[in-house]
GROMACS .gro file of C-alpha atoms in nm:
model
  197
    1UNK     CA    1 -12.372   3.317  -4.776
    2UNK     CA    2 -11.997   3.396  -4.803
    3UNK     CA    3 -11.871   3.751  -4.742
    4UNK     CA    4 -11.838   3.927  -5.079
    5UNK     CA    5 -11.765   4.278  -4.955
    6UNK     CA    6 -11.448   4.325  -5.163
    7UNK     CA    7 -11.605   4.170  -5.473
    8UNK     CA    8 -11.919   4.382  -5.438
    9UNK     CA    9 -11.703   4.692  -5.393
   10UNK     CA   10 -11.518   4.605  -5.715
   11UNK     CA   11 -11.847   4.553  -5.900
   12UNK     CA   12 -11.973   4.891  -5.773
   13UNK     CA   13 -11.655   5.063  -5.892
   14UNK     CA   14 -11.664   4.891  -6.232
   15UNK     CA   15 -12.030   4.992  -6.273
   16UNK     CA   16 -11.920   5.357  -6.257
   17UNK     CA   17 -11.715   5.319  -6.575
   18UNK     CA   18 -11.866   5.457  -6.898
   19UNK     CA   19 -12.063   5.193  -7.085
   20UNK     CA   20 -12.090   4.956  -6.790
   21UNK     CA   21 -12.396   4.916  -6.574
   22UNK     CA   22 -12.432   4.692  -6.269
   23UNK     CA   23 -12.501   4.377  -6.472
   24UNK     CA   24 -12.215   4.432  -6.717
   25UNK     CA   25 -11.982   4.513  -6.428
   26UNK     CA   26 -12.084   4.192  -6.248
   27UNK     CA   27 -12.013   3.986  -6.561
   28UNK     CA   28 -11.677   4.158  -6.610
   29UNK     CA   29 -11.570   4.104  -6.249
   30UNK     CA   30 -11.671   3.737  -6.256
   31UNK     CA   31 -11.475   3.691  -6.579
   32UNK     CA   32 -11.171   3.861  -6.424
   33UNK     CA   33 -11.191   3.637  -6.116
   34UNK     CA   34 -11.216   3.324  -6.330
   35UNK     CA   35 -10.909   3.439  -6.528
   36UNK     CA   36 -10.724   3.564  -6.221
   37UNK     CA   37 -10.368   3.485  -6.335
   38UNK     CA   38 -10.425   3.574  -6.699
   39UNK     CA   39 -10.630   3.895  -6.655
   40UNK     CA   40 -10.704   4.007  -6.300
   41UNK     CA   41 -10.350   4.029  -6.163
   42UNK     CA   42 -10.198   4.190  -6.476
   43UNK     CA   43 -10.490   4.436  -6.487
   44UNK     CA   44 -10.440   4.526  -6.120
   45UNK     CA   45 -10.065   4.574  -6.179
   46UNK     CA   46 -10.125   4.790  -6.488
   47UNK     CA   47 -10.384   5.000  -6.304
   48UNK     CA   48 -10.142   5.054  -6.014
   49UNK     CA   49  -9.869   5.161  -6.257
   50UNK     CA   50 -10.100   5.402  -6.442
   51UNK     CA   51 -10.236   5.541  -6.114
   52UNK     CA   52  -9.885   5.633  -6.004
   53UNK     CA   53  -9.743   5.758  -6.336
   54UNK     CA   54 -10.025   5.911  -6.546
   55UNK     CA   55 -10.048   6.291  -6.552
   56UNK     CA   56 -10.183   6.576  -6.760
   57UNK     CA   57  -9.945   6.752  -6.995
   58UNK     CA   58  -9.881   7.098  -6.848
   59UNK     CA   59  -9.891   7.248  -7.197
   60UNK     CA   60 -10.186   7.092  -7.380
   61UNK     CA   61 -10.378   6.874  -7.131
   62UNK     CA   62 -10.302   6.539  -7.300
   63UNK     CA   63 -10.255   6.237  -7.074
   64UNK     CA   64  -9.912   6.078  -7.057
   65UNK     CA   65  -9.637   5.988  -6.814
   66UNK     CA   66  -9.427   6.306  -6.836
   67UNK     CA   67  -9.498   6.667  -6.746
   68UNK     CA   68  -9.482   6.757  -7.118
   69UNK     CA   69  -9.635   6.502  -7.356
   70UNK     CA   70  -9.441   6.366  -7.657
   71UNK     CA   71  -9.654   6.571  -7.900
   72UNK     CA   72  -9.569   6.901  -7.730
   73UNK     CA   73  -9.205   6.795  -7.688
   74UNK     CA   74  -9.166   6.716  -8.060
   75UNK     CA   75  -9.012   7.023  -8.229
   76UNK     CA   76  -9.138   6.902  -8.569
   77UNK     CA   77  -9.496   6.952  -8.447
   78UNK     CA   78  -9.434   7.323  -8.379
   79UNK     CA   79  -9.574   7.416  -8.721
   80UNK     CA   80  -9.793   7.704  -8.599
   81UNK     CA   81 -10.114   7.499  -8.580
   82UNK     CA   82 -10.310   7.411  -8.267
   83UNK     CA   83 -10.609   7.179  -8.288
   84UNK     CA   84 -10.855   7.247  -8.006
   85UNK     CA   85 -11.049   6.942  -7.884
   86UNK     CA   86 -11.295   6.882  -7.601
   87UNK     CA   87 -11.134   6.580  -7.439
   88UNK     CA   88 -10.825   6.360  -7.451
   89UNK     CA   89 -11.025   6.089  -7.630
   90UNK     CA   90 -11.080   6.337  -7.916
   91UNK     CA   91 -10.706   6.409  -7.931
   92UNK     CA   92 -10.632   6.036  -7.947
   93UNK     CA   93 -10.892   5.993  -8.224
   94UNK     CA   94 -10.724   6.270  -8.427
   95UNK     CA   95 -10.385   6.109  -8.372
   96UNK     CA   96 -10.515   5.770  -8.491
   97UNK     CA   97 -10.595   5.929  -8.827
   98UNK     CA   98 -10.231   6.035  -8.866
   99UNK     CA   99 -10.335   6.340  -9.069
  100UNK     CA  100 -10.276   6.632  -8.830
  101UNK     CA  101  -9.909   6.719  -8.774
  102UNK     CA  102  -9.941   7.015  -8.537
  103UNK     CA  103 -10.006   7.042  -8.165
  104UNK     CA  104 -10.324   7.016  -7.961
  105UNK     CA  105 -10.510   7.189  -7.681
  106UNK     CA  106 -10.753   6.988  -7.469
  107UNK     CA  107 -11.030   7.200  -7.316
  108UNK     CA  108 -11.155   6.939  -7.070
  109UNK     CA  109 -11.520   6.974  -7.175
  110UNK     CA  110 -11.752   7.237  -7.318
  111UNK     CA  111 -11.925   7.547  -7.191
  112UNK     CA  112 -12.258   7.463  -7.033
  113UNK     CA  113 -12.482   7.705  -6.848
  114UNK     CA  114 -12.696   7.416  -6.720
  115UNK     CA  115 -12.396   7.241  -6.564
  116UNK     CA  116 -12.237   7.564  -6.441
  117UNK     CA  117 -11.929   7.519  -6.665
  118UNK     CA  118 -11.778   7.850  -6.767
  119UNK     CA  119 -11.451   7.945  -6.942
  120UNK     CA  120 -11.254   7.932  -6.617
  121UNK     CA  121 -11.357   7.569  -6.554
  122UNK     CA  122 -11.217   7.478  -6.895
  123UNK     CA  123 -10.868   7.535  -7.030
  124UNK     CA  124 -10.971   7.838  -7.239
  125UNK     CA  125 -10.750   8.092  -7.054
  126UNK     CA  126 -10.451   7.858  -7.108
  127UNK     CA  127 -10.537   7.846  -7.481
  128UNK     CA  128 -10.534   8.226  -7.501
  129UNK     CA  129 -10.197   8.227  -7.320
  130UNK     CA  130 -10.056   7.976  -7.566
  131UNK     CA  131 -10.164   8.191  -7.860
  132UNK     CA  132  -9.987   8.487  -7.704
  133UNK     CA  133  -9.676   8.289  -7.605
  134UNK     CA  134  -9.619   8.055  -7.899
  135UNK     CA  135  -9.583   8.130  -8.271
  136UNK     CA  136  -9.936   8.017  -8.357
  137UNK     CA  137 -10.077   8.104  -8.700
  138UNK     CA  138 -10.390   7.884  -8.705
  139UNK     CA  139 -10.630   7.746  -8.446
  140UNK     CA  140 -10.843   7.455  -8.570
  141UNK     CA  141 -11.162   7.414  -8.368
  142UNK     CA  142 -11.234   7.039  -8.367
  143UNK     CA  143 -11.527   7.045  -8.125
  144UNK     CA  144 -11.826   6.814  -8.138
  145UNK     CA  145 -12.127   6.931  -8.340
  146UNK     CA  146 -12.347   6.960  -8.030
  147UNK     CA  147 -12.512   7.275  -7.895
  148UNK     CA  148 -12.251   7.301  -7.618
  149UNK     CA  149 -11.967   7.224  -7.859
  150UNK     CA  150 -12.077   7.495  -8.100
  151UNK     CA  151 -12.135   7.743  -7.816
  152UNK     CA  152 -11.781   7.676  -7.698
  153UNK     CA  153 -11.644   7.717  -8.052
  154UNK     CA  154 -11.818   8.055  -8.088
  155UNK     CA  155 -11.687   8.170  -7.751
  156UNK     CA  156 -11.328   8.073  -7.843
  157UNK     CA  157 -11.368   8.241  -8.183
  158UNK     CA  158 -11.473   8.563  -8.008
  159UNK     CA  159 -11.169   8.545  -7.780
  160UNK     CA  160 -10.920   8.482  -8.061
  161UNK     CA  161 -11.071   8.647  -8.370
  162UNK     CA  162 -10.811   8.923  -8.411
  163UNK     CA  163 -10.511   8.721  -8.291
  164UNK     CA  164 -10.497   8.419  -8.521
  165UNK     CA  165 -10.661   8.249  -8.820
  166UNK     CA  166 -10.953   8.034  -8.702
  167UNK     CA  167 -11.079   7.728  -8.888
  168UNK     CA  168 -11.305   7.436  -8.799
  169UNK     CA  169 -11.348   7.081  -8.914
  170UNK     CA  170 -11.587   7.031  -9.202
  171UNK     CA  171 -11.928   6.898  -9.110
  172UNK     CA  172 -12.176   6.707  -9.317
  173UNK     CA  173 -12.232   6.371  -9.485
  174UNK     CA  174 -11.981   6.110  -9.361
  175UNK     CA  175 -11.801   5.886  -9.607
  176UNK     CA  176 -12.026   5.588  -9.669
  177UNK     CA  177 -12.326   5.770  -9.521
  178UNK     CA  178 -12.671   5.752  -9.675
  179UNK     CA  179 -12.894   6.059  -9.678
  180UNK     CA  180 -13.194   5.865  -9.556
  181UNK     CA  181 -13.016   5.786  -9.226
  182UNK     CA  182 -12.887   6.139  -9.154
  183UNK     CA  183 -13.052   6.389  -8.923
  184UNK     CA  184 -13.175   6.727  -9.048
  185UNK     CA  185 -12.885   6.919  -8.889
  186UNK     CA  186 -12.624   6.706  -9.065
  187UNK     CA  187 -12.797   6.745  -9.402
  188UNK     CA  188 -12.822   7.123  -9.349
  189UNK     CA  189 -12.450   7.148  -9.256
  190UNK     CA  190 -12.353   6.937  -9.558
  191UNK     CA  191 -12.562   7.148  -9.794
  192UNK     CA  192 -12.425   7.474  -9.655
  193UNK     CA  193 -12.065   7.346  -9.680
  194UNK     CA  194 -12.102   7.219 -10.037
  195UNK     CA  195 -11.813   7.268 -10.281
  196UNK     CA  196 -11.771   7.275 -10.656
  197UNK     CA  197 -11.716   6.934 -10.820
   0.00000   0.00000   0.00000
């Protein structure tokens, strides 16, 4: 049998990516090898470029190629609002909507006693510093509606309650959602957040 050490190592690395297991990684690697010129080499070049240039924004924690990301560098986005999100993927999702025109703060996760993640392991102290150092009038807590997400939101609210206006994203029935398919927590949140028609 031919030596496949490098190929097996690539499969093992690919299997560590979210959403890929060993079988999916094997299929992906075989596809890349078959399309070597079209996919594998450009992918390797792009990964090398990203590995050498990608960095966290020193201000908000976004991922980009400069020390300060374009959102933080844009003076038009200094409108006094900071949207707090758990991860960069949440920031990118908010940006895709095109609705929010302020700045962001990426925590890097949520508080979790089980995983030994406290405020110092997250970017909560940096958030408090930003509130003190920038002209912030509103902090929007856009954290996931999980137990850890809500625990983190309550902790941040306690830290900032007298310093700035705190708001959170609405929770409840999604557009196009059917009540029969929703969990009890979502129905409860939607009922509690009801508004006059």
